[in-house]
Coordinates of C-alpha atoms in Angstrom, one line a residue:
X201 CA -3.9 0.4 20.8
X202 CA -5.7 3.1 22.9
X203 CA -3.5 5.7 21.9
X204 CA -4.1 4.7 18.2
X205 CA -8.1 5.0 18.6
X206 CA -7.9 8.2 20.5
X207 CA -5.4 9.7 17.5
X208 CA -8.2 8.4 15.0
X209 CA -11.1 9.6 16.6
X210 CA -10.0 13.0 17.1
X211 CA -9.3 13.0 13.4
X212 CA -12.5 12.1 12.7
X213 CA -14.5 14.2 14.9
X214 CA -11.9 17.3 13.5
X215 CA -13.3 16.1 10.2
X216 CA -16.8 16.3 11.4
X217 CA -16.1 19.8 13.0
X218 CA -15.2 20.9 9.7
X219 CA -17.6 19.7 7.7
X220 CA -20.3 21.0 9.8
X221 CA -18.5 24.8 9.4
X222 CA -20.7 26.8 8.1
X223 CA -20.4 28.4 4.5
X224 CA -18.7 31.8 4.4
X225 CA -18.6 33.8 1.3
X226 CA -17.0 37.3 1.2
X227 CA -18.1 40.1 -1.5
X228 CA -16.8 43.1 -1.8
X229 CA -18.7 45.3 1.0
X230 CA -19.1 42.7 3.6
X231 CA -18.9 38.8 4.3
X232 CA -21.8 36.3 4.7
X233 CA -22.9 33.5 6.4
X234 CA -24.9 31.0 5.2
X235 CA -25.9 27.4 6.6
X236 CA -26.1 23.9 4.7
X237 CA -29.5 21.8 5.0
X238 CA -28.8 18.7 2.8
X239 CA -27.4 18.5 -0.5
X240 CA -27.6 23.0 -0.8
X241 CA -26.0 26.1 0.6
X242 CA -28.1 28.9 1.0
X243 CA -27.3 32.4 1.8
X244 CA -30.8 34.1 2.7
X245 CA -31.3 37.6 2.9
X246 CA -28.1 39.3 1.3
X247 CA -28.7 42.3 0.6
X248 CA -28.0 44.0 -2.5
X249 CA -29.2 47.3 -2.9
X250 CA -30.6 49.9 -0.3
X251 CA -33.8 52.0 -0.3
X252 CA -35.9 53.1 2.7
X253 CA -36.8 56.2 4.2
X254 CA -37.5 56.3 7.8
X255 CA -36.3 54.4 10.9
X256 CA -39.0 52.4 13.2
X257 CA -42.3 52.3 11.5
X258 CA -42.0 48.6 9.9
X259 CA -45.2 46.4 9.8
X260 CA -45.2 42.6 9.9
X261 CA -48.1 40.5 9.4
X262 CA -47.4 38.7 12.5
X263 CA -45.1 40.4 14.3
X264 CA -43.0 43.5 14.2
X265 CA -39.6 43.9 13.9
X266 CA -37.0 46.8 13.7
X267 CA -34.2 46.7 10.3
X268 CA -32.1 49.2 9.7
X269 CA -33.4 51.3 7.1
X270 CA -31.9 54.0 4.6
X271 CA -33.2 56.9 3.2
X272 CA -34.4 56.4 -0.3
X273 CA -38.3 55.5 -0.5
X274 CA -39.1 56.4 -3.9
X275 CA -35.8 56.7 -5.1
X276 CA -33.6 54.3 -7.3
X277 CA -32.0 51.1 -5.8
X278 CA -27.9 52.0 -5.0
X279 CA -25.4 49.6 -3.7
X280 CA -25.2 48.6 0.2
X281 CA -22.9 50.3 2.4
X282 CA -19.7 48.3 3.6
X283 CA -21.1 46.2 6.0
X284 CA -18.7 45.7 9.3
X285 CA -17.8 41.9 10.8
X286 CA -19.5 38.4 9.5
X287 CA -23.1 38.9 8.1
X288 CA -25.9 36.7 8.8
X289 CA -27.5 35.1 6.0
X290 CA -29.2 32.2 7.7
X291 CA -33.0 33.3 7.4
X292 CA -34.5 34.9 5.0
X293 CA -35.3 38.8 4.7
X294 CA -38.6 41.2 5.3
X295 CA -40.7 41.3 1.8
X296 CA -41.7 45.1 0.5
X297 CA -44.7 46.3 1.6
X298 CA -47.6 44.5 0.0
X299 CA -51.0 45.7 -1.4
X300 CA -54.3 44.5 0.5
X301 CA -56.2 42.3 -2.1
X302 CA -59.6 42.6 -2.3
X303 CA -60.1 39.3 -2.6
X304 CA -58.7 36.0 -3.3
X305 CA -60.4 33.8 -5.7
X306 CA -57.9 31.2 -6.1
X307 CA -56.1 29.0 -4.1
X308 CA -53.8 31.7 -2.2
X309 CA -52.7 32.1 1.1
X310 CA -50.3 35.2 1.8
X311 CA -47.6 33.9 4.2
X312 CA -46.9 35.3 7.4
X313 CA -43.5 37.0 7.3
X314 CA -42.3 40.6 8.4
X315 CA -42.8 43.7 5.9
X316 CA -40.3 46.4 5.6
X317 CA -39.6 48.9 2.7
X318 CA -35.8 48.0 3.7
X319 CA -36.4 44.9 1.4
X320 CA -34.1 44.7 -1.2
X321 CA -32.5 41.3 -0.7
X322 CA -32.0 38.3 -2.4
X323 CA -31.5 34.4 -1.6
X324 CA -28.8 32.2 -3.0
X325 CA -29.4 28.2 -3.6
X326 CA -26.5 25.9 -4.9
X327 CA -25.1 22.7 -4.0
X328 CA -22.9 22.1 -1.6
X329 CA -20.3 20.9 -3.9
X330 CA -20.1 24.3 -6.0
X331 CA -17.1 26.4 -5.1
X332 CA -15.9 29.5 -6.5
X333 CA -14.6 27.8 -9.4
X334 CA -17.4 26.1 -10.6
X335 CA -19.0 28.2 -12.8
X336 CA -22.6 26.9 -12.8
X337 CA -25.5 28.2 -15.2
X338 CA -27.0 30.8 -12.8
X339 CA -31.3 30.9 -12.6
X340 CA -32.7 34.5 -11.7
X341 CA -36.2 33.8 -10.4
X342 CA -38.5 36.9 -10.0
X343 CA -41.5 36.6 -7.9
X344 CA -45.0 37.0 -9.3
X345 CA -48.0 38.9 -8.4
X346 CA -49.8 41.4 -10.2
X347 CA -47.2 44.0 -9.5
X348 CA -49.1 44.2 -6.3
X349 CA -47.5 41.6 -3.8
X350 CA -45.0 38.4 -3.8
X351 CA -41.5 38.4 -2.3
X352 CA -38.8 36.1 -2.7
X353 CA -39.8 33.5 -0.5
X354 CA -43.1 33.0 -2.8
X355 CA -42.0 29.5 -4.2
X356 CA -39.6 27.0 -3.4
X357 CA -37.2 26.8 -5.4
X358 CA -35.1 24.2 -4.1
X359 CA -36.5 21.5 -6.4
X360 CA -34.6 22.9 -9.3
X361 CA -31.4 22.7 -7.6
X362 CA -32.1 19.3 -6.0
X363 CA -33.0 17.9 -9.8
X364 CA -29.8 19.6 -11.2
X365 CA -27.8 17.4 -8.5
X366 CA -29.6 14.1 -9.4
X367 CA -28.9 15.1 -13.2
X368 CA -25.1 16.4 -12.8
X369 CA -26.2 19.0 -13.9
X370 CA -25.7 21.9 -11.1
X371 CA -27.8 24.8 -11.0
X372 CA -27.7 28.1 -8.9
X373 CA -30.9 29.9 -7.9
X374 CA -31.1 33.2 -7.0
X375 CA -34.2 34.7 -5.8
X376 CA -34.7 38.8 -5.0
X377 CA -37.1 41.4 -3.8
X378 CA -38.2 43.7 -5.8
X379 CA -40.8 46.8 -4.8
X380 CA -44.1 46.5 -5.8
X381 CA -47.4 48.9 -5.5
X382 CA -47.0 52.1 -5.6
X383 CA -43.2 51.4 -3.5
X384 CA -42.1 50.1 -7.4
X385 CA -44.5 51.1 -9.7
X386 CA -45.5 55.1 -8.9
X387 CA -46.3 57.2 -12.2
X388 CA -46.9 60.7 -12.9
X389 CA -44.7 63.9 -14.2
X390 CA -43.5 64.5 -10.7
X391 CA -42.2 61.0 -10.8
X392 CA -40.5 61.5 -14.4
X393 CA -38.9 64.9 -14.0
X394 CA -37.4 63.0 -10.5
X395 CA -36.2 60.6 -12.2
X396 CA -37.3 57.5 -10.2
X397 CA -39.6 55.7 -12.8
X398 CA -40.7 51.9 -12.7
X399 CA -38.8 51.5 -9.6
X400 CA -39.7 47.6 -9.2
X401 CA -38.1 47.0 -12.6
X402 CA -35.1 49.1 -11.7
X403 CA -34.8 47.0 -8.8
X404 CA -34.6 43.8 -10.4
X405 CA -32.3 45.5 -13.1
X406 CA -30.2 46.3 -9.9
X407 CA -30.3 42.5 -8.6
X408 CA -29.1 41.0 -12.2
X409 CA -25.9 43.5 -12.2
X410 CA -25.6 42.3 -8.6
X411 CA -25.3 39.1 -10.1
X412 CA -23.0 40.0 -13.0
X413 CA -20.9 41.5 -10.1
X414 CA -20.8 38.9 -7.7
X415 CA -22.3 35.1 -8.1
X416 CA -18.8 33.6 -8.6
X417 CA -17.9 33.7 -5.8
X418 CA -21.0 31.5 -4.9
X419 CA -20.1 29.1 -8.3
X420 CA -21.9 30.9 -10.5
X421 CA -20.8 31.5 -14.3
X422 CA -22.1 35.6 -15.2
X423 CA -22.0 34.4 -18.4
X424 CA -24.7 31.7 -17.9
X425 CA -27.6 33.4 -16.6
X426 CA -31.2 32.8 -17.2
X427 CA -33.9 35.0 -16.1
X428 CA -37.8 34.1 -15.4
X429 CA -40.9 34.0 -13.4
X430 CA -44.5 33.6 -13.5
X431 CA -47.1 36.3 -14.3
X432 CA -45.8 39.7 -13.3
X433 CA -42.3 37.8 -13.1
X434 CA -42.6 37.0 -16.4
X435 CA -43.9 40.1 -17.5
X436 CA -40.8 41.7 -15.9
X437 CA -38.3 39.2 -18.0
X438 CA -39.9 40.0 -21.2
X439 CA -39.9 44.1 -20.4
X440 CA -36.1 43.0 -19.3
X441 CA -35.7 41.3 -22.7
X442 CA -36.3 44.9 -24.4
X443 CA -33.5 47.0 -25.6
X444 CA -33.7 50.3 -23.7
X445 CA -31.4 52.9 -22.2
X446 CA -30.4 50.3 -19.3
X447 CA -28.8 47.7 -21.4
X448 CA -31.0 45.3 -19.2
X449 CA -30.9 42.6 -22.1
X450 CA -27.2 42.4 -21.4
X451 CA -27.4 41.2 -18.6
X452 CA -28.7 37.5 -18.9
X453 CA -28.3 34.6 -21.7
X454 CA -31.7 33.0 -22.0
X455 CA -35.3 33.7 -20.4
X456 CA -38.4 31.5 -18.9
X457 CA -41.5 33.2 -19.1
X458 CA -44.6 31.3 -17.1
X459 CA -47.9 33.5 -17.9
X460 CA -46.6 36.9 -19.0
X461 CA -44.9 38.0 -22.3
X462 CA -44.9 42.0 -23.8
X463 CA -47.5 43.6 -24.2
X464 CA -48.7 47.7 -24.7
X465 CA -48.0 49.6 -21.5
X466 CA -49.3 52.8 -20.8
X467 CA -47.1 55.9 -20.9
X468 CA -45.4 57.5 -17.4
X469 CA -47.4 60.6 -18.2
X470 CA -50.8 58.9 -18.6
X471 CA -53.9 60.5 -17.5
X472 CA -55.3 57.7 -15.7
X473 CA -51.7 57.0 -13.8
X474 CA -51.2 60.9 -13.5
X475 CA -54.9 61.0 -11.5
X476 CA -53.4 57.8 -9.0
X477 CA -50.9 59.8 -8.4
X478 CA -53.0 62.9 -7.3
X479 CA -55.2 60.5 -5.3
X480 CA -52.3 59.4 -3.4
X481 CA -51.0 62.9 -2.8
X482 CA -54.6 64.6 -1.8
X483 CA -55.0 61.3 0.1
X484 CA -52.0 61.8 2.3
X485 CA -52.4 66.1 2.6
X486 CA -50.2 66.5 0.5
X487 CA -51.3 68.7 -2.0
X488 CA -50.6 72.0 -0.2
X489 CA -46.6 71.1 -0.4
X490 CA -44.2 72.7 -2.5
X491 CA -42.8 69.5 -3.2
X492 CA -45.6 66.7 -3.2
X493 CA -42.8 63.9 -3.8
X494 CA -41.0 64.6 -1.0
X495 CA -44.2 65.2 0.8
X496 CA -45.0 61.5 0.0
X497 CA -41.7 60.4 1.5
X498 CA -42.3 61.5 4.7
X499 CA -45.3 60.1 5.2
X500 CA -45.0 57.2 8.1
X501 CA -45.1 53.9 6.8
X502 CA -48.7 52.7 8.4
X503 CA -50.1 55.7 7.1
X504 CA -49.0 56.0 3.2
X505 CA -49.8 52.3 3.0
X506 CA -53.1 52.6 4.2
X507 CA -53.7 54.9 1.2
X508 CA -52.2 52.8 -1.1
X509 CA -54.1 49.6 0.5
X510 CA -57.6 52.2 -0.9
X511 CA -57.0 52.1 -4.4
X512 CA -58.6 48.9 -6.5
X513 CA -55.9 45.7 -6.8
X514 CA -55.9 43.1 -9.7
X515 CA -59.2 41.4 -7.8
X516 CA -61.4 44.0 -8.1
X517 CA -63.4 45.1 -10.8
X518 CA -60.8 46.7 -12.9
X519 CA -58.6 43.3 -12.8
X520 CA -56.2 43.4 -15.4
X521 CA -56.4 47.1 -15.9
X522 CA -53.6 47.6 -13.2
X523 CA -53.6 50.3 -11.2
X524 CA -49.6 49.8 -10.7
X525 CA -48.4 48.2 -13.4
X526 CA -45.0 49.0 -15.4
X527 CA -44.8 51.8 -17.9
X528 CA -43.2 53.7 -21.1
X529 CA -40.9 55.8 -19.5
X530 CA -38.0 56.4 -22.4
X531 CA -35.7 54.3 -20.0
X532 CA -36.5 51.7 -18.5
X533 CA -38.6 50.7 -20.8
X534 CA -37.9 52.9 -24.3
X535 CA -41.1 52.3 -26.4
X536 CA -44.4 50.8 -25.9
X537 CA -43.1 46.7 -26.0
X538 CA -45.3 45.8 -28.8
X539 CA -43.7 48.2 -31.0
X540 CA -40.2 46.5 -30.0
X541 CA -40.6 43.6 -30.7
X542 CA -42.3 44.6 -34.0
X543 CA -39.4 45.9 -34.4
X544 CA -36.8 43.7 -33.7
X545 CA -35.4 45.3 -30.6
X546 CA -35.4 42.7 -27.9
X547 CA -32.4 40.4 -27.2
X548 CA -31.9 36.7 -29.8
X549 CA -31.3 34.4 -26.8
X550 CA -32.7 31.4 -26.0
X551 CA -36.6 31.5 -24.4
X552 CA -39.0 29.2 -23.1
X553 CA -42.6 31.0 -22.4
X554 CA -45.9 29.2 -22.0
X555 CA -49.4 29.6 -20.5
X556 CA -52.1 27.8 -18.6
X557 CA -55.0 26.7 -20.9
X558 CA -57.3 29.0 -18.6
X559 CA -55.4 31.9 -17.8
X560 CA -58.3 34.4 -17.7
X561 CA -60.6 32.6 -14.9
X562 CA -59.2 34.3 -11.7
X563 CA -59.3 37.9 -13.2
X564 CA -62.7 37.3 -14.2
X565 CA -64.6 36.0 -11.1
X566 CA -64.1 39.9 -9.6
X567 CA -66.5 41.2 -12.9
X568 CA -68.5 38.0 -13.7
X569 CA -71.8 40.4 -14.5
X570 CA -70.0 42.5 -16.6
X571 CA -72.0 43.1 -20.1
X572 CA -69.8 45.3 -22.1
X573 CA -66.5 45.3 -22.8
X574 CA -64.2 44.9 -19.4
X575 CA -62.2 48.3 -19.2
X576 CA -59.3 46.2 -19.6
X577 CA -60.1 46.6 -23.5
X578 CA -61.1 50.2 -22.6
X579 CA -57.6 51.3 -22.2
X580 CA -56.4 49.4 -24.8
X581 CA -58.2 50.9 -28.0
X582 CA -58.6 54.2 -29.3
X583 CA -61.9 55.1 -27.9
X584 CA -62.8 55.9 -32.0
X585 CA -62.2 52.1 -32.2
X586 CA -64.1 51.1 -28.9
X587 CA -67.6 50.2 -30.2
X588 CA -66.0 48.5 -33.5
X589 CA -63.8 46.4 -30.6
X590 CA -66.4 45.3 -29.0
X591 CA -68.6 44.3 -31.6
X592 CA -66.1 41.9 -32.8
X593 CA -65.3 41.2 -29.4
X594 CA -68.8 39.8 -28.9
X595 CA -68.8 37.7 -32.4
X596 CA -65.3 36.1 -31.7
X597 CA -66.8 35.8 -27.3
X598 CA -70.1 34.1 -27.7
X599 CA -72.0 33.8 -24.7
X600 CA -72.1 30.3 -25.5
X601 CA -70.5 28.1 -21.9
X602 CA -69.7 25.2 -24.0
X603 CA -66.7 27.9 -25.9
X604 CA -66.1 29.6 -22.8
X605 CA -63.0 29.0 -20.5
X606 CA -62.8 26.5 -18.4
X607 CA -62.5 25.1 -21.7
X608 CA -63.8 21.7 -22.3
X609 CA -66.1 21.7 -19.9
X610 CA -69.4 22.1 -21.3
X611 CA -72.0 24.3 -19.1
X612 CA -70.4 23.4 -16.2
X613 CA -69.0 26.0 -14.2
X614 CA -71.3 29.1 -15.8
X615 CA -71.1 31.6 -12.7
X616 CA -72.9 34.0 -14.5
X617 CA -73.8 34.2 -18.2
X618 CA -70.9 36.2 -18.8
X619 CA -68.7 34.4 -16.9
X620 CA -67.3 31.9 -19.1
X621 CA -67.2 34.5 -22.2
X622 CA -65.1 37.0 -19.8
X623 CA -62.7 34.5 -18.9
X624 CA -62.3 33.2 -22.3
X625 CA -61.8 36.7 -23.9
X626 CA -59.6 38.3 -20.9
X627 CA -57.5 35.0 -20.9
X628 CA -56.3 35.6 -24.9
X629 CA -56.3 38.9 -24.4
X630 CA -53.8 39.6 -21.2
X631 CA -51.5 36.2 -21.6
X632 CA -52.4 33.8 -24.7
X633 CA -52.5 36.3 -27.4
X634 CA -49.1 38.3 -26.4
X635 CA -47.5 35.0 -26.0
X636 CA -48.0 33.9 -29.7
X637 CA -47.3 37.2 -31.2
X638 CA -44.1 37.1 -29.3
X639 CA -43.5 33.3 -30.4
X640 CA -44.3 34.9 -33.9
X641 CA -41.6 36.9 -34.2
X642 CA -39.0 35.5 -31.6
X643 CA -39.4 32.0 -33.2
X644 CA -37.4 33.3 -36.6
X645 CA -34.5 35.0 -34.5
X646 CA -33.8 32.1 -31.7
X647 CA -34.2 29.2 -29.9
X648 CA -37.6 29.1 -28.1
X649 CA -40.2 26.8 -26.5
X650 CA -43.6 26.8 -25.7
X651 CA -46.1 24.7 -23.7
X652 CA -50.1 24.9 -22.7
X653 CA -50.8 23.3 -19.2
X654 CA -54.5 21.6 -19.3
X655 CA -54.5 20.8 -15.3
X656 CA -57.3 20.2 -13.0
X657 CA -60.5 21.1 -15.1
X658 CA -62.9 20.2 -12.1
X659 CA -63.8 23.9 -10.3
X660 CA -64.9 27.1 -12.1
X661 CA -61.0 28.1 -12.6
X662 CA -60.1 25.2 -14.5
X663 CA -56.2 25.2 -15.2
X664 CA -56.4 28.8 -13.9
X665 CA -53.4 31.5 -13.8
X666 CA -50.4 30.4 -11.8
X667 CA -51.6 26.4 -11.9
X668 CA -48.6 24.8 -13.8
X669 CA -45.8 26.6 -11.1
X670 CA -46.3 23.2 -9.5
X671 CA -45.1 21.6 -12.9
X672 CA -41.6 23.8 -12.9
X673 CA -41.4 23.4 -9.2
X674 CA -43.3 20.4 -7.7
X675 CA -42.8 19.5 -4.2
X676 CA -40.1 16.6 -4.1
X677 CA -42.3 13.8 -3.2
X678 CA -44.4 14.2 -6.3
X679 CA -42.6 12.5 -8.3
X680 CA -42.8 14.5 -11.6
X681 CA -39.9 15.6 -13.0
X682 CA -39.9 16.4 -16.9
X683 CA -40.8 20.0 -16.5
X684 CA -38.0 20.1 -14.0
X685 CA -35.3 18.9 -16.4
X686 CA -36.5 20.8 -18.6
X687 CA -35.6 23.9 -17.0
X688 CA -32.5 22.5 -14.8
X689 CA -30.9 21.0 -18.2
X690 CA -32.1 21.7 -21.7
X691 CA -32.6 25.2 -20.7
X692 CA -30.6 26.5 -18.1
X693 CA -27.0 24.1 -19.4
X694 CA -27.6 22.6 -22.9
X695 CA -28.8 25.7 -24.9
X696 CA -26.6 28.4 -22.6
X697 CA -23.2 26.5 -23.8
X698 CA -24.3 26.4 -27.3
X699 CA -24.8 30.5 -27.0
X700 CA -21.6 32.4 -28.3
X701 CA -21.7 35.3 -25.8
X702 CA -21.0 37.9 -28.5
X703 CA -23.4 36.6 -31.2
X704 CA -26.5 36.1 -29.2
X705 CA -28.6 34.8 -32.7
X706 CA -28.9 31.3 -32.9
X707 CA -31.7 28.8 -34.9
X708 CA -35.3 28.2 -34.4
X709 CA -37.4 25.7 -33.3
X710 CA -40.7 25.8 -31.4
X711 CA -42.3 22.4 -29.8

């Protein structure tokens, strides 16, 4: 009988040997290790793109540590070298550098994590039972934050592919970096006639076609690809959405849009983002250069970034009038994104896009004794239309707290006497009112969905900007789930098999 046990136990524990190998996935420029923790596999910090400039000089919030970095800061993403021996892709990668916020008016608490401008990385979730013949519907989530700050690691994810289990219904996640600041988002000539414009979208452009490229080998279906994000993520999918010289539209089969939908961009050439761009160059000496572009590509790390960390971020006064924010550029994006969706030029795919009910709140507590119209507005008008703007500005924005946002709650919460009008008016203006003239238009071509979060009412931010992420990803213990299946199911499965790859119109329906 011993003999017996002995042959059955080592059988078993080979068994438990090899179920407790850890996942291996091989691309075509280098193989990666992942690890298991439950019911996923994740692959953390793959990279897949390169762009960096100078070795040493990397900044971490509570440590530092040394990456290997490439040459390319202000330059467009390009495909990582071959990459020698088994990869580790156990923790997750450095985020780009991130703005300094003035302040932080809502509940926000940067994480700790190491900083490097060799950042472009991205995180795989699946379940464990996906292999490379799966084909799963494939969920590109891009980080939010103002164009400013935010990384990959911003929200967990996991719930989405945890809910897809429970509902057969398997889901992939994928998460990447993209730059932000003036890393992704420089303007000016110098930067058109280089070539190099709206680098943060070109870096997510970069992560989808790594996607395209290579997510079945992690059980991913190409072909089933949804794209979303909250606030500048979801700014991003709908500027992705656009049809312009990248084919970026191409690259994924339906959208979720939390807090962010098109809206008029300001041209590369700009005045105001041809001045930041001067401001950056005289504020790192280099206006004497023959080249100020390359000037600004030398510049060590700590020193460029304390320049950028000077000019004004989406919680100071200016708030929503960005100082890096995306922009016309004839490639990226082709035309200002009002005009293409007038116009019919986005992709007929399936969409889901909604907003909290008090959106403008947080931008507004930076400007609360403002009296005039915001310079949001300023930028947004023909200054021959200004004064009309704002005189019908002030009869639709009365500085009456019971109509002001948060709405419903009386003269509670009146910070200022133009608080509540502020918030109300810069709320429609920047998320609710793009939102329904997209819904307007998209809502005759395709499938889409729309929802208004009324959370937490009981501070001065109401259901403020970013509230309802907790509905799309809750933390597993909370027990709700409809907003989940929502995304994991209906969304990201049902509607994607009903899409005919090469006829990407389908009916309408808006609830």
């Amino acid at each position: 009988m011993l003999p017996s046990f002995l042959v059955a136990l080592s059988i078993l524990l080979r068994n438990d040997f090899a179920a407790a190998e850890p996942p291996i996935v091989s691309l075509s420029y280098g193989t990666f290790q992942g690890l298991t923790e439950g019911n996923l596999t994740k692959f953390l910090g793959v990279p897949f793109g390169q762009a960096y400039v100078q070795p040493a000089l990397i900044s971490s919030m509570i440590r530092v540590e040394v990456f290997t970095l490439h040459s390319g800061r202000f330059e467009v993403p390009r495909a990582p070298g071959q990459l020698q021996g088994v990869q580790n892709a156990t923790t997750l990668g450095p985020a780009c550098p991130q703005q300094a916020l003035s302040l932080l008016p809502v509940p926000f608490v940067p994480g700790k994590y190491p900083i490097s401008e060799a950042c472009l990385m991205l995180d795989i979730l699946s379940p464990t039972t996906l292999n490379s013949n799966s084909n799963a519907p494939v969920f590109v989530w891009i980080f939010g934050g103002g164009f400013e700050v935010g990384n990959s690691r911003d929200i967990d994810v996991s719930p989405v592919v945890e809910r897809s289990i429970d509902t057969d219904e398997p889901v992939i996640v994928v998460t990447p970096n993209y730059r932000v600041s003036a890393f992704g988002f420089l303007a000016g000539k110098e930067v058109d006639a280089a070539g190099i414009t709206n680098l943060g979208i070109r870096d997510q452009i970069f992560a989808l076609r790594w996607v395209q490229k290579h997510i079945a080998a992690f059980g991913g279906d190409p072909d089933r690809v949804v794209v979303g994000g909250p606030s500048a993520g979801a700014i991003s999918t709908s500027l992705l959405l656009l049809s312009n010289k990248q084919n970026s539209n191409a690259l994924f089969r339906g959208a979720f849009m939390e807090s962010g939908a098109p809206w008029t961009l300001p041209s590369v050439a700009d005045s105001d983002l041809q001045s930041t761009y001067d401001s950056l160059v005289i504020a790192n000496n280099c206006s004497a250069a023959s080249d100020s572009l390359e000037c600004l590509r030398r510049i060590p790390f700590e020193s460029i970034m304390a320049t950028v960390n000077r000019t004004l971020d989406i919680f100071s006064y200016r708030s929503l009038s960005l100082f890096w924010t995306p922009y016309i550029d004839g490639d990226v994006i082709s035309r200002d994104p009002l005009v293409s969706v007038s116009q019919g030029l986005y992709a007929t795919i399936p969409l889901m896009i909604g907003n909290a009910d008090d959106e403008g709140t947080s931008f507004s507590f930076s400007n609360q004794n403002i009296t005039y119209v915001h310079p949001v507005v300023a930028g947004k008008f023909p200054e021959s239309a200004q004064e009309r703007m704002q005189t019908q500005i002030g009869h639709l924005y009365p500085e009456d707290p019971t109509q002001g946002s948060p709405f419903g709650t009386g003269t509670a919460y009146q910070l200022t006497p133009e608080y509540k009008w502020l918030a109300a008016f810069q709320g429609d203006f920047a998320f609710v009112g793009p939102r329904r003239s997209f819904l307007e238009k998209a809502s005759v071509t395709q499938d889409a969905w729309s929802w208004l979060s009324k959370r937490e009412k009981d501070t001065p931010f109401g259901a403020f900007h970013g509230s309802d992420v907790a509905l799309w990803f809750p933390n597993n213990t909370t027990g709700e789930t409809f907003a989940v299946d929502a995304l994991s199911k209906y969304f990201a499965h049902h509607q994607l098999n009903q899409v005919n790859k090469n006829s990407m119109k389908s009916t309408s329906s808006i609830h």
